[in-house]
């Protein structure tokens, strides 16, 4: 008996997922954004054996503009990277998500975190001379808002990505390319919106 191929299509386009599952004789049911170029942000079931048993899989698509490629600071901030991956779901899948908590137009976007998980998040990789736009940070355990994540939409020499002073936020990643269109997309986010992240390889 041969092992079935790993059937994780999160991160692929809806069309790529369709072609993959056609080869495996599995029915794909598109949900969310059903366009061919939409990015699959979730699939159900996630486990290969369940997909094989059912013979069908749901793929949830999102607009590619809402998927951001990020460069994680593994060496500089290992504890914060682990926290970020756990909270977003990147720890066990190719694409994670961040839910908007608060926005300050033109300055920063804050995302929900988990205060309990961040209870041991010691200060690491703190900003020194300033924070550039496109940098995401996590409020560390030295602050009451520990665990909150935020991304700067402008450069700042005073405050970190979560609006805290420099000693209160650990820098965890940067967007691979912060184009005007990406900045515009981030600037239009509102509370409750979701963006998706995938690690640059």
N, CA, C and O of each residue as an XYZ file, in Angstrom:
804
protein
N       0.849     -1.196      0.000
C       0.000      0.000      0.000
C       0.887      1.249      0.000
O       1.785      1.378      0.832
N       0.633      2.152     -0.923
C       1.445      3.367     -0.982
C       0.816      4.459     -0.127
O      -0.404      4.553      0.001
N       1.681      5.277      0.451
C       1.211      6.402      1.259
C       0.621      7.471      0.341
O       1.232      7.808     -0.673
N      -0.563      8.014      0.676
C      -1.100      9.103     -0.149
C      -0.244     10.361     -0.001
O       0.371     10.590      1.040
N      -0.218     11.170     -1.060
C       0.542     12.414     -1.022
C      -0.068     13.371      0.001
O      -1.283     13.383      0.203
N       0.790     14.178      0.648
C       0.314     15.164      1.624
C      -0.584     16.158      0.910
O      -0.154     16.811     -0.040
N      -1.818     16.279      1.355
C      -2.808     17.079      0.634
C      -3.084     18.416      1.306
O      -4.229     18.731      1.629
N      -2.044     19.191      1.513
C      -2.201     20.538      2.068
C      -2.045     21.542      0.936
O      -0.971     21.658      0.344
N      -3.125     22.273      0.634
C      -3.070     23.236     -0.475
C      -3.157     24.685      0.010
O      -3.227     25.610     -0.799
N      -3.152     24.877      1.330
C      -3.157     26.241      1.864
C      -1.926     26.975      1.332
O      -0.802     26.481      1.423
N      -2.163     28.159      0.779
C      -1.072     28.933      0.188
C      -1.053     28.863     -1.334
O      -0.437     29.698     -1.995
N      -1.734     27.859     -1.883
C      -1.840     27.765     -3.343
C      -3.055     28.571     -3.818
O      -3.876     29.002     -3.008
N      -3.158     28.769     -5.119
C      -4.352     29.425     -5.657
C      -5.487     28.398     -5.739
O      -5.254     27.191     -5.684
N      -6.716     28.901     -5.871
C      -7.855     27.986     -6.007
C      -7.672     27.089     -7.235
O      -8.005     25.905     -7.205
N      -7.143     27.664     -8.305
C      -6.939     26.890     -9.539
C      -5.881     25.809     -9.330
O      -6.055     24.670     -9.765
N      -4.779     26.171     -8.661
C      -3.727     25.177     -8.383
C      -4.267     24.055     -7.501
O      -3.935     22.885     -7.691
N      -5.103     24.431     -6.535
C      -5.710     23.426     -5.657
C      -6.614     22.496     -6.461
O      -6.613     21.281     -6.264
N      -7.381     23.088     -7.367
C      -8.281     22.288     -8.216
C      -7.494     21.266     -9.032
O      -7.858     20.092     -9.099
N      -6.413     21.732     -9.648
C      -5.602     20.836    -10.484
C      -4.970     19.727     -9.649
O      -4.884     18.577    -10.080
N      -4.528     20.095     -8.443
C      -3.915     19.101     -7.557
C      -4.926     18.021     -7.179
O      -4.632     16.829     -7.267
N      -6.118     18.445     -6.757
C      -7.109     17.472     -6.295
C      -7.701     16.657     -7.443
O      -8.113     15.513     -7.249
N      -7.742     17.244     -8.635
C      -8.196     16.476     -9.805
C      -7.288     15.275    -10.029
O      -7.753     14.172    -10.317
N      -5.989     15.506     -9.893
C      -5.015     14.413    -10.071
C      -5.184     13.331     -9.008
O      -4.873     12.162     -9.237
N      -5.684     13.741     -7.840
C      -5.847     12.793     -6.728
C      -7.260     12.198     -6.683
O      -7.587     11.415     -5.792
N      -8.091     12.584     -7.660
C      -9.479     12.107     -7.701
C     -10.297     12.560     -6.491
O     -11.147     11.825     -5.988
N     -10.029     13.763     -6.041
C     -10.743     14.337     -4.898
C     -11.579     15.514     -5.401
O     -11.103     16.331     -6.189
N     -12.821     15.591     -4.942
C     -13.686     16.712     -5.331
C     -13.338     17.946     -4.500
O     -13.270     17.878     -3.273
N     -13.120     19.065     -5.172
C     -12.847     20.326     -4.487
C     -14.112     21.177     -4.472
O     -14.761     21.354     -5.502
N     -14.458     21.701     -3.301
C     -15.576     22.635     -3.177
C     -14.992     23.986     -2.776
O     -14.471     24.142     -1.672
N     -15.082     24.955     -3.674
C     -14.530     26.282     -3.387
C     -15.477     27.082     -2.504
O     -16.691     27.079     -2.707
N     -14.899     27.770     -1.517
C     -15.677     28.665     -0.660
C     -14.936     29.990     -0.539
O     -13.795     30.121     -0.982
N     -15.604     30.979      0.073
C     -14.982     32.299      0.189
C     -14.820     32.902     -1.190
O     -15.764     32.924     -1.980
N     -13.627     33.393     -1.481
C     -13.322     33.909     -2.813
C     -13.064     32.706     -3.728
O     -12.094     31.971     -3.541
N     -13.935     32.519     -4.708
C     -13.870     31.317     -5.551
C     -13.082     31.520     -6.839
O     -12.956     30.595     -7.641
N     -12.553     32.722     -7.043
C     -11.810     33.003     -8.272
C     -10.582     32.107     -8.391
O     -10.010     31.674     -7.390
N     -10.191     31.838     -9.628
C      -9.024     30.981     -9.867
C      -7.770     31.491     -9.166
O      -6.970     30.703     -8.661
N      -7.599     32.836     -9.137
C      -6.359     33.387     -8.576
C      -6.449     33.696     -7.082
O      -5.493     34.204     -6.497
N      -7.592     33.393     -6.461
C      -7.709     33.583     -5.008
C      -6.773     32.605     -4.298
O      -6.547     31.491     -4.771
N      -6.237     33.033     -3.166
C      -5.312     32.190     -2.403
C      -6.087     31.373     -1.372
O      -6.936     31.901     -0.654
N      -5.784     30.087     -1.313
C      -6.439     29.216     -0.331
C      -5.837     29.499      1.048
O      -4.654     29.257      1.289
N      -6.684     30.020      1.950
C      -6.225     30.359      3.297
C      -6.603     29.291      4.315
O      -6.074     29.268      5.426
N      -7.523     28.405      3.929
C      -7.935     27.335      4.837
C      -8.517     26.196      4.016
O      -9.016     26.400      2.909
N      -8.447     25.017      4.567
C      -9.070     23.866      3.917
C      -9.652     22.950      4.983
O      -9.147     22.863      6.102
N     -10.722     22.273      4.608
C     -11.399     21.357      5.534
C     -11.827     20.115      4.769
O     -12.569     20.239      3.794
N     -11.392     18.917      5.168
C     -10.493     18.663      6.293
C      -9.049     19.077      5.982
O      -8.670     19.287      4.830
N      -8.267     19.185      7.052
C      -6.856     19.525      6.887
C      -6.002     18.266      6.748
O      -4.944     18.286      6.119
N      -6.474     17.177      7.340
C      -5.677     15.947      7.368
C      -5.884     15.108      6.106
O      -7.011     14.891      5.663
N      -4.782     14.648      5.546
C      -4.810     13.886      4.295
C      -5.714     12.658      4.383
O      -6.503     12.407      3.472
N      -5.609     11.894      5.465
C      -6.400     10.658      5.571
C      -7.900     10.949      5.583
O      -8.692     10.185      5.031
N      -8.285     12.060      6.219
C      -9.705     12.439      6.228
C     -10.175     12.818      4.829
O     -11.283     12.474      4.418
N      -9.312     13.535      4.100
C      -9.662     13.928      2.729
C      -9.867     12.683      1.871
O     -10.832     12.592      1.112
N      -8.954     11.733      2.000
C      -9.047     10.489      1.228
C     -10.331      9.738      1.583
O     -11.026      9.226      0.706
N     -10.633      9.681      2.884
C     -11.844      8.977      3.333
C     -13.109      9.622      2.773
O     -14.022      8.930      2.322
N     -13.152     10.949      2.808
C     -14.361     11.665      2.371
C     -14.452     11.804      0.857
O     -15.542     11.817      0.285
N     -13.294     11.908      0.220
C     -13.288     12.095     -1.230
C     -13.637     13.501     -1.661
O     -13.847     13.766     -2.844
N     -13.697     14.406     -0.690
C     -14.024     15.797     -0.999
C     -13.311     16.718     -0.014
O     -13.012     16.324      1.114
N     -13.040     17.949     -0.450
C     -12.352     18.913      0.408
C     -12.880     20.316      0.106
O     -13.117     20.665     -1.050
N     -13.061     21.110      1.154
C     -13.471     22.508      0.993
C     -12.228     23.385      1.042
O     -11.404     23.250      1.947
N     -12.091     24.279      0.075
C     -10.962     25.213      0.081
C     -11.513     26.636      0.172
O     -12.330     27.055     -0.648
N     -11.053     27.363      1.180
C     -11.539     28.724      1.426
C     -10.546     29.723      0.836
O      -9.397     29.807      1.269
N     -11.009     30.472     -0.156
C     -10.132     31.411     -0.846
C     -10.251     32.831     -0.311
O     -11.313     33.252      0.148
N      -9.134     33.566     -0.380
C      -9.123     34.985     -0.013
C      -8.412     35.758     -1.120
O      -7.628     35.197     -1.885
N      -8.699     37.043     -1.189
C      -8.056     37.916     -2.173
C      -6.548     37.904     -1.947
O      -6.079     38.071     -0.821
N      -5.804     37.709     -3.013
C      -4.339     37.650     -2.905
C      -3.763     38.928     -2.291
O      -2.695     38.893     -1.678
N      -4.466     40.058     -2.453
C      -3.969     41.323     -1.892
C      -3.937     41.293     -0.368
O      -3.205     42.059      0.259
N      -4.737     40.404      0.227
C      -4.793     40.315      1.684
C      -3.815     39.320      2.272
O      -3.839     39.052      3.473
N      -2.942     38.761      1.416
C      -1.936     37.793      1.881
C      -0.561     38.467      1.808
O      -0.125     38.901      0.742
N       0.103     38.543      2.947
C       1.381     39.258      3.026
C       2.530     38.288      3.281
O       2.475     37.453      4.183
N       3.561     38.420      2.470
C       4.772     37.620      2.667
C       5.639     38.328      3.705
O       5.888     39.529      3.599
N       6.097     37.580      4.706
C       6.845     38.199      5.805
C       8.186     37.506      6.019
O       8.360     36.327      5.711
N       9.121     38.277      6.554
C      10.431     37.743      6.924
C      10.537     37.777      8.441
O      10.617     38.846      9.046
N      10.536     36.600      9.046
C      10.575     36.495     10.509
C      12.006     36.616     11.029
O      12.954     36.142     10.402
N      12.141     37.260     12.185
C      13.461     37.453     12.794
C      13.792     36.273     13.723
O      13.829     36.420     14.945
N      14.027     35.114     13.121
C      14.266     33.893     13.901
C      15.458     34.032     14.845
O      15.384     33.631     16.007
N      16.543     34.593     14.352
C      17.768     34.681     15.153
C      17.658     35.739     16.235
O      18.050     35.510     17.379
N      17.125     36.894     15.872
C      17.081     38.025     16.800
C      15.972     37.910     17.847
O      16.111     38.424     18.957
N      14.876     37.238     17.499
C      13.718     37.206     18.408
C      13.049     35.830     18.407
O      11.882     35.716     18.032
N      13.772     34.784     18.821
C      13.211     33.424     18.723
C      11.938     33.204     19.541
O      11.016     32.534     19.078
N      11.880     33.759     20.743
C      10.678     33.571     21.577
C       9.474     34.289     20.971
O       8.355     33.775     20.987
N       9.721     35.473     20.442
C       8.632     36.249     19.853
C       8.155     35.612     18.553
O       6.960     35.619     18.260
N       9.075     35.066     17.781
C       8.700     34.364     16.551
C       7.819     33.162     16.890
O       6.812     32.916     16.227
N       8.203     32.419     17.922
C       7.405     31.254     18.328
C       5.993     31.699     18.724
O       5.007     31.075     18.334
N       5.908     32.777     19.495
C       4.604     33.321     19.910
C       3.785     33.714     18.677
O       2.615     33.351     18.559
N       4.404     34.452     17.770
C       3.713     34.920     16.566
C       3.182     33.741     15.748
O       2.040     33.759     15.288
N       4.012     32.727     15.574
C       3.601     31.574     14.771
C       2.470     30.805     15.452
O       1.570     30.293     14.786
N       2.521     30.730     16.771
C       1.464     30.009     17.485
C       0.137     30.762     17.390
O      -0.906     30.162     17.132
N       0.182     32.074     17.599
C      -1.047     32.871     17.603
C      -1.678     32.934     16.211
O      -2.901     32.893     16.077
N      -0.851     33.033     15.189
C      -1.387     33.166     13.825
C      -1.742     31.829     13.184
O      -2.477     31.792     12.198
N      -1.226     30.730     13.737
C      -1.460     29.421     13.136
C      -0.345     28.990     12.199
O      -0.392     27.898     11.634
N       0.668     29.853     12.032
C       1.791     29.507     11.146
C       2.610     28.340     11.680
O       3.431     27.766     10.964
N       2.383     27.999     12.929
C       3.176     26.931     13.540
C       2.896     25.581     12.886
O       3.746     24.690     12.903
N       1.694     25.431     12.305
C       1.385     24.129     11.700
C       0.725     24.222     10.326
O       0.153     23.248      9.837
N       0.808     25.404      9.707
C       0.260     25.533      8.352
C       0.989     26.643      7.600
O       1.612     27.504      8.220
N       0.918     26.629      6.275
C       1.703     27.581      5.475
C       1.227     29.030      5.552
O       2.001     29.949      5.285
N      -0.043     29.245      5.916
C      -0.575     30.609      6.000
C      -1.242     30.798      7.357
O      -2.021     29.958      7.808
N      -0.917     31.919      7.998
C      -1.548     32.256      9.268
C      -2.425     33.484      9.099
O      -2.449     34.095      8.031
N      -3.148     33.846     10.159
C      -4.003     35.031     10.039
C      -3.909     35.926     11.265
O      -3.614     35.477     12.373
N      -4.166     37.191     11.032
C      -4.157     38.211     12.076
C      -5.485     38.959     12.018
O      -5.913     39.399     10.951
N      -6.133     39.100     13.175
C      -7.413     39.809     13.223
C      -7.200     41.214     13.783
O      -6.594     41.393     14.840
N      -7.706     42.197     13.057
C      -7.497     43.595     13.434
C      -8.240     43.926     14.728
O      -9.421     43.622     14.892
N      -7.504     44.556     15.635
C      -8.033     44.958     16.937
C      -8.320     46.463     16.971
O      -9.316     46.906     17.543
N      -7.427     47.235     16.347
C      -7.541     48.691     16.388
C      -6.690     49.276     15.265
O      -5.655     48.714     14.908
N      -7.124     50.398     14.713
C      -6.311     51.063     13.691
C      -6.133     52.536     14.023
O      -7.045     53.190     14.528
N      -4.956     53.038     13.735
C      -4.673     54.476     13.798
C      -4.239     54.846     12.387
O      -3.067     54.700     12.039
N      -5.178     55.325     11.571
C      -4.913     55.537     10.144
C      -3.602     56.276      9.873
O      -3.313     57.320     10.458
N      -2.827     55.694      8.969
C      -1.567     56.308      8.582
C      -0.419     56.041      9.537
O       0.734     56.334      9.223
N      -0.734     55.480     10.717
C       0.322     55.246     11.711
C       0.556     53.767     11.989
O       1.661     53.260     11.793
N      -0.488     53.075     12.448
C      -0.298     51.665     12.782
C      -1.618     50.905     12.772
O      -2.700     51.490     12.825
N      -1.493     49.588     12.701
C      -2.633     48.677     12.825
C      -2.288     47.694     13.936
O      -1.212     47.097     13.932
N      -3.202     47.529     14.884
C      -2.997     46.568     15.966
C      -3.825     45.316     15.713
O      -4.927     45.375     15.168
N      -3.261     44.170     16.126
C      -3.926     42.885     15.943
C      -4.082     42.172     17.284
O      -3.283     42.355     18.203
N      -5.125     41.360     17.368
C      -5.371     40.595     18.589
C      -4.201     39.660     18.882
O      -3.582     39.105     17.973
N      -3.914     39.503     20.172
C      -2.909     38.546     20.613
C      -3.497     37.683     21.709
O      -4.711     37.499     21.788
N      -2.623     37.152     22.556
C      -3.064     36.328     23.679
C      -2.194     36.673     24.883
O      -1.014     36.325     24.930
N      -2.789     37.361     25.854
C      -2.029     37.844     27.013
C      -1.421     36.697     27.815
O      -0.318     36.824     28.345
N      -2.139     35.577     27.904
C      -1.615     34.438     28.670
C      -0.373     33.853     27.993
O       0.636     33.583     28.645
N      -0.465     33.665     26.686
C       0.679     33.118     25.943
C       1.879     34.067     26.000
O       3.030     33.638     25.933
N       1.586     35.363     26.123
C       2.659     36.364     26.129
C       3.187     36.641     27.537
O       4.027     37.521     27.730
N       2.694     35.890     28.511
C       3.089     36.123     29.905
C       4.570     35.936     30.172
O       5.102     36.484     31.137
N       5.238     35.170     29.328
C       6.684     34.944     29.500
C       7.478     35.531     28.333
O       8.618     35.141     28.080
N       6.859     36.465     27.636
C       7.513     37.061     26.465
C       8.471     38.165     26.924
O       8.106     39.336     27.029
N       9.699     37.746     27.190
C      10.700     38.692     27.691
C      11.085     39.676     26.583
O      10.951     39.362     25.401
N      11.563     40.863     26.963
C      12.017     41.807     25.940
C      13.154     41.213     25.109
O      14.138     40.717     25.657
N      13.015     41.265     23.803
C      14.077     40.830     22.887
C      13.911     41.569     21.564
O      12.798     41.894     21.151
N      15.021     41.823     20.921
C      15.040     42.545     19.649
C      14.243     43.851     19.725
O      13.377     44.119     18.893
N      14.558     44.648     20.738
C      13.883     45.937     20.919
C      14.389     46.944     19.882
O      15.546     46.874     19.466
N      13.537     47.869     19.467
C      14.001     48.911     18.541
C      15.096     49.750     19.199
O      15.106     49.930     20.416
N      16.007     50.255     18.388
C      17.083     51.090     18.937
C      16.930     52.551     18.514
O      16.706     53.423     19.353
N      17.048     52.809     17.238
C      17.027     54.200     16.775
C      15.700     54.612     16.148
O      15.487     55.788     15.852
N      14.824     53.659     15.950
C      13.554     53.967     15.305
C      12.967     52.710     14.700
O      13.603     51.657     14.675
N      11.744     52.835     14.211
C      11.063     51.702     13.586
C      10.569     52.130     12.210
O       9.895     53.150     12.064
N      10.914     51.338     11.215
C      10.503     51.627      9.842
C       9.089     51.094      9.591
O       8.630     50.169     10.262
N       8.422     51.689      8.626
C       7.109     51.166      8.233
C       7.267     49.742      7.706
O       8.284     49.393      7.107
N       6.238     48.928      7.942
C       6.290     47.539      7.495
C       6.894     46.586      8.508
O       7.024     45.391      8.242
N       7.270     47.116      9.685
C       7.813     46.260     10.751
C       6.687     45.898     11.716
O       5.920     46.760     12.144
N       6.599     44.614     12.053
C       5.587     44.168     13.007
C       6.256     43.812     14.326
O       7.316     43.187     14.356
N       5.617     44.223     15.410
C       6.145     43.934     16.738
C       5.068     43.363     17.640
O       3.880     43.382     17.319
N       5.518     42.853     18.782
C       4.619     42.285     19.782
C       4.913     42.948     21.120
O       6.068     43.028     21.537
N       3.868     43.423     21.794
C       4.057     44.015     23.118
C       4.530     42.922     24.075
O       3.888     41.879     24.203
N       5.661     43.169     24.746
C       6.237     42.135     25.612
C       5.646     42.158     27.023
O       4.763     42.960     27.327
N       6.149     41.267     27.872
C       5.567     41.052     29.193
C       5.731     42.240     30.138
O       5.155     42.243     31.226
N       6.501     43.238     29.743
C       6.706     44.391     30.622
C       5.516     45.352     30.598
O       5.491     46.322     31.357
N       4.541     45.096     29.745
C       3.393     45.989     29.602
C       2.086     45.247     29.870
O       1.998     44.030     29.704
N       1.075     46.008     30.286
C      -0.226     45.387     30.585
C      -0.900     44.855     29.321
O      -1.684     43.908     29.385
N      -0.598     45.456     28.183
C      -1.183     45.005     26.909
C      -0.345     43.918     26.246
O      -0.347     43.790     25.022
N       0.369     43.138     27.048
C       1.271     42.127     26.479
C       0.536     41.213     25.491
O      -0.621     40.843     25.690
N       1.248     40.872     24.433
C       0.680     39.961     23.437
C       0.052     40.649     22.245
O      -0.095     40.043     21.184
N      -0.324     41.923     22.409
C      -0.899     42.662     21.278
C       0.167     42.798     20.187
O       1.333     43.068     20.474
N      -0.246     42.609     18.948
C       0.684     42.729     17.825
C       0.320     43.962     17.003
O      -0.848     44.341     16.919
N       1.317     44.573     16.409
C       1.041     45.769     15.621
C       2.054     45.965     14.518
O       3.189     45.497     14.602
N       1.628     46.664     13.484
C       2.521     46.958     12.363
C       2.503     48.458     12.092
O       1.447     49.091     12.070
N       3.682     49.005     11.889
C       3.784     50.441     11.614
C       3.488     50.722     10.145
O       3.933     50.001      9.252
N       2.721     51.794      9.917
C       2.435     52.236      8.551
C       3.289     53.447      8.180
O       3.289     53.901      7.036
N       4.016     53.958      9.175
C       4.955     55.053      8.907
C       6.195     54.854      9.775
O       6.169     54.086     10.736
N       7.266     55.540      9.436
C       8.482     55.461     10.245
C       8.271     56.227     11.549
O       7.566     57.237     11.574
N       8.882     55.745     12.628
C       8.780     56.462     13.898
C      10.090     56.369     14.665
O      10.711     55.308     14.738
N      10.496     57.487     15.230
C      11.693     57.506     16.071
C      11.330     57.486     17.554
O      12.210     57.543     18.412
N      10.032     57.406     17.854
C       9.580     57.447     19.250
C       8.855     56.189     19.708
O       9.038     55.735     20.837
N       8.036     55.633     18.831
C       7.174     54.529     19.256
C       7.351     53.294     18.386
O       7.647     53.379     17.194
N       7.160     52.142     19.023
C       7.271     50.872     18.318
C       6.009     50.543     17.536
O       5.085     51.352     17.467
N       5.973     49.352     16.947
C       4.841     48.964     16.093
C       3.508     48.847     16.824
O       2.452     48.920     16.197
N       3.546     48.666     18.143
C       2.283     48.544     18.880
C       1.923     49.839     19.603
O       0.988     49.871     20.404
N       2.669     50.908     19.316
C       2.383     52.189     19.954
C       3.058     52.357     21.301
O       2.947     53.410     21.929
N       3.764     51.316     21.751
C       4.498     51.392     23.015
C       5.843     52.083     22.788
O       6.314     52.194     21.656
N       6.454     52.549     23.888
C       7.822     53.037     23.777
C       8.719     51.850     23.414
O       8.303     50.697     23.522
N       9.936     52.134     22.989
C      10.783     51.098     22.396
C      11.029     49.887     23.299
O      11.208     48.777     22.798
N      11.040     50.081     24.622
C      11.331     48.938     25.500
C      10.115     48.036     25.713
O      10.210     47.023     26.405
N       8.972     48.399     25.122
C       7.757     47.616     25.343
C       7.355     46.701     24.204
O       6.393     45.943     24.322
N       8.092     46.768     23.091
C       7.682     45.967     21.929
C       8.864     45.225     21.324
O       9.908     45.816     21.050
N       8.688     43.931     21.121
C       9.701     43.102     20.461
C       9.437     43.099     18.958
O       8.316     42.843     18.521
N      10.462     43.381     18.178
C      10.310     43.347     16.722
C      10.406     41.899     16.258
O      11.371     41.203     16.573
N       9.395     41.444     15.501
C       9.337     40.024     15.152
C       9.458     39.754     13.654
O       9.895     38.674     13.257
N       9.076     40.724     12.817
C       9.146     40.472     11.373
C       9.056     41.769     10.598
O       8.719     42.824     11.135
N       9.368     41.656      9.314
C       9.130     42.761      8.386
C       8.398     42.213      7.171
O       8.580     41.058      6.787
N       7.573     43.056      6.576
C       6.938     42.667      5.316
C       8.022     42.616      4.253
O       8.908     43.470      4.219
N       7.949     41.615      3.388
C       8.997     41.431      2.388
C       9.129     42.640      1.466
O      10.237     43.036      1.106
N       8.010     43.214      1.092
C       8.064     44.441      0.284
C       6.872     45.299      0.674
O       5.726     44.856      0.613
N       7.153     46.520      1.071
C       6.084     47.412      1.522
C       5.791     48.411      0.406
O       6.254     49.551      0.427
N       5.015     47.953     -0.558
C       4.677     48.766     -1.724
C       3.556     49.749     -1.366
O       2.852     49.553     -0.375
N       3.390     50.797     -2.163
C       2.284     51.737     -1.916
C       0.921     51.043     -1.871
O       0.059     51.419     -1.076
N       0.724     50.026     -2.728
C      -0.576     49.339     -2.740
C      -0.790     48.546     -1.448
O      -1.912     48.465     -0.946
N       0.284     47.965     -0.912
C       0.156     47.230      0.351
C      -0.116     48.188      1.505
O      -0.935     47.907      2.379
N       0.576     49.316      1.497
C       0.334     50.324      2.530
C      -1.106     50.812      2.468
O      -1.754     51.004      3.496
N      -1.593     51.008      1.262
C      -2.967     51.462      1.072
C      -3.952     50.420      1.603
O      -4.936     50.758      2.260
N      -3.673     49.152      1.309
C      -4.533     48.060      1.785
C      -4.570     48.050      3.314
O      -5.639     47.968      3.917
N      -3.386     48.135      3.933
C      -3.309     48.115      5.394
C      -4.000     49.333      6.005
O      -4.626     49.236      7.060
N      -3.883     50.466      5.342
C      -4.466     51.707      5.861
C      -5.993     51.668      5.881
O      -6.631     52.387      6.648
N      -6.567     50.822      5.030
C      -8.032     50.761      4.937
C      -8.642     49.708      5.859
O      -9.864     49.563      5.915
N      -7.800     48.978      6.578
C      -8.320     47.945      7.471
C      -9.118     48.565      8.609
O      -8.849     49.686      9.043
N     -10.106     47.810      9.081
C     -10.874     48.267     10.234
C     -11.033     47.116     11.223
O     -10.754     45.961     10.901
N     -11.480     47.444     12.415
C     -11.622     46.443     13.472
C     -12.419     45.234     12.984
O     -13.485     45.377     12.387
N     -11.881     44.041     13.250
C     -12.558     42.811     12.854
C     -12.085     42.241     11.531
O     -12.320     41.068     11.241
N     -11.412     43.069     10.713
C     -10.863     42.565      9.449
C      -9.754     41.551      9.725
O      -9.167     41.531     10.806
N      -9.481     40.721      8.738
C      -8.436     39.698      8.875
C      -7.455     39.833      7.717
O      -7.857     39.985      6.564
N      -6.165     39.774      8.037
C      -5.159     39.662      6.982
C      -4.440     38.329      7.163
O      -4.498     37.710      8.225
N      -3.770     37.910      6.110
C      -3.106     36.607      6.122
C      -1.613     36.792      5.898
O      -1.185     37.692      5.175
N      -0.832     35.931      6.525
C       0.625     36.031      6.420
C       1.222     34.679      6.061
O       0.758     33.631      6.508
N       2.263     34.735      5.242
C       3.017     33.513      4.945
C       4.493     33.864      4.999
O       4.899     34.966      4.629
N       5.284     32.919      5.464
C       6.706     33.183      5.627
C       7.423     33.095      4.291
O       7.213     32.166      3.510
N       8.278     34.087      4.045
C       9.080     34.081      2.823
C      10.100     32.954      2.910
O      10.761     32.774      3.933
N      10.218     32.204      1.826
C      11.171     31.079      1.831
C      12.337     31.376      0.906
O      13.244     30.554      0.773
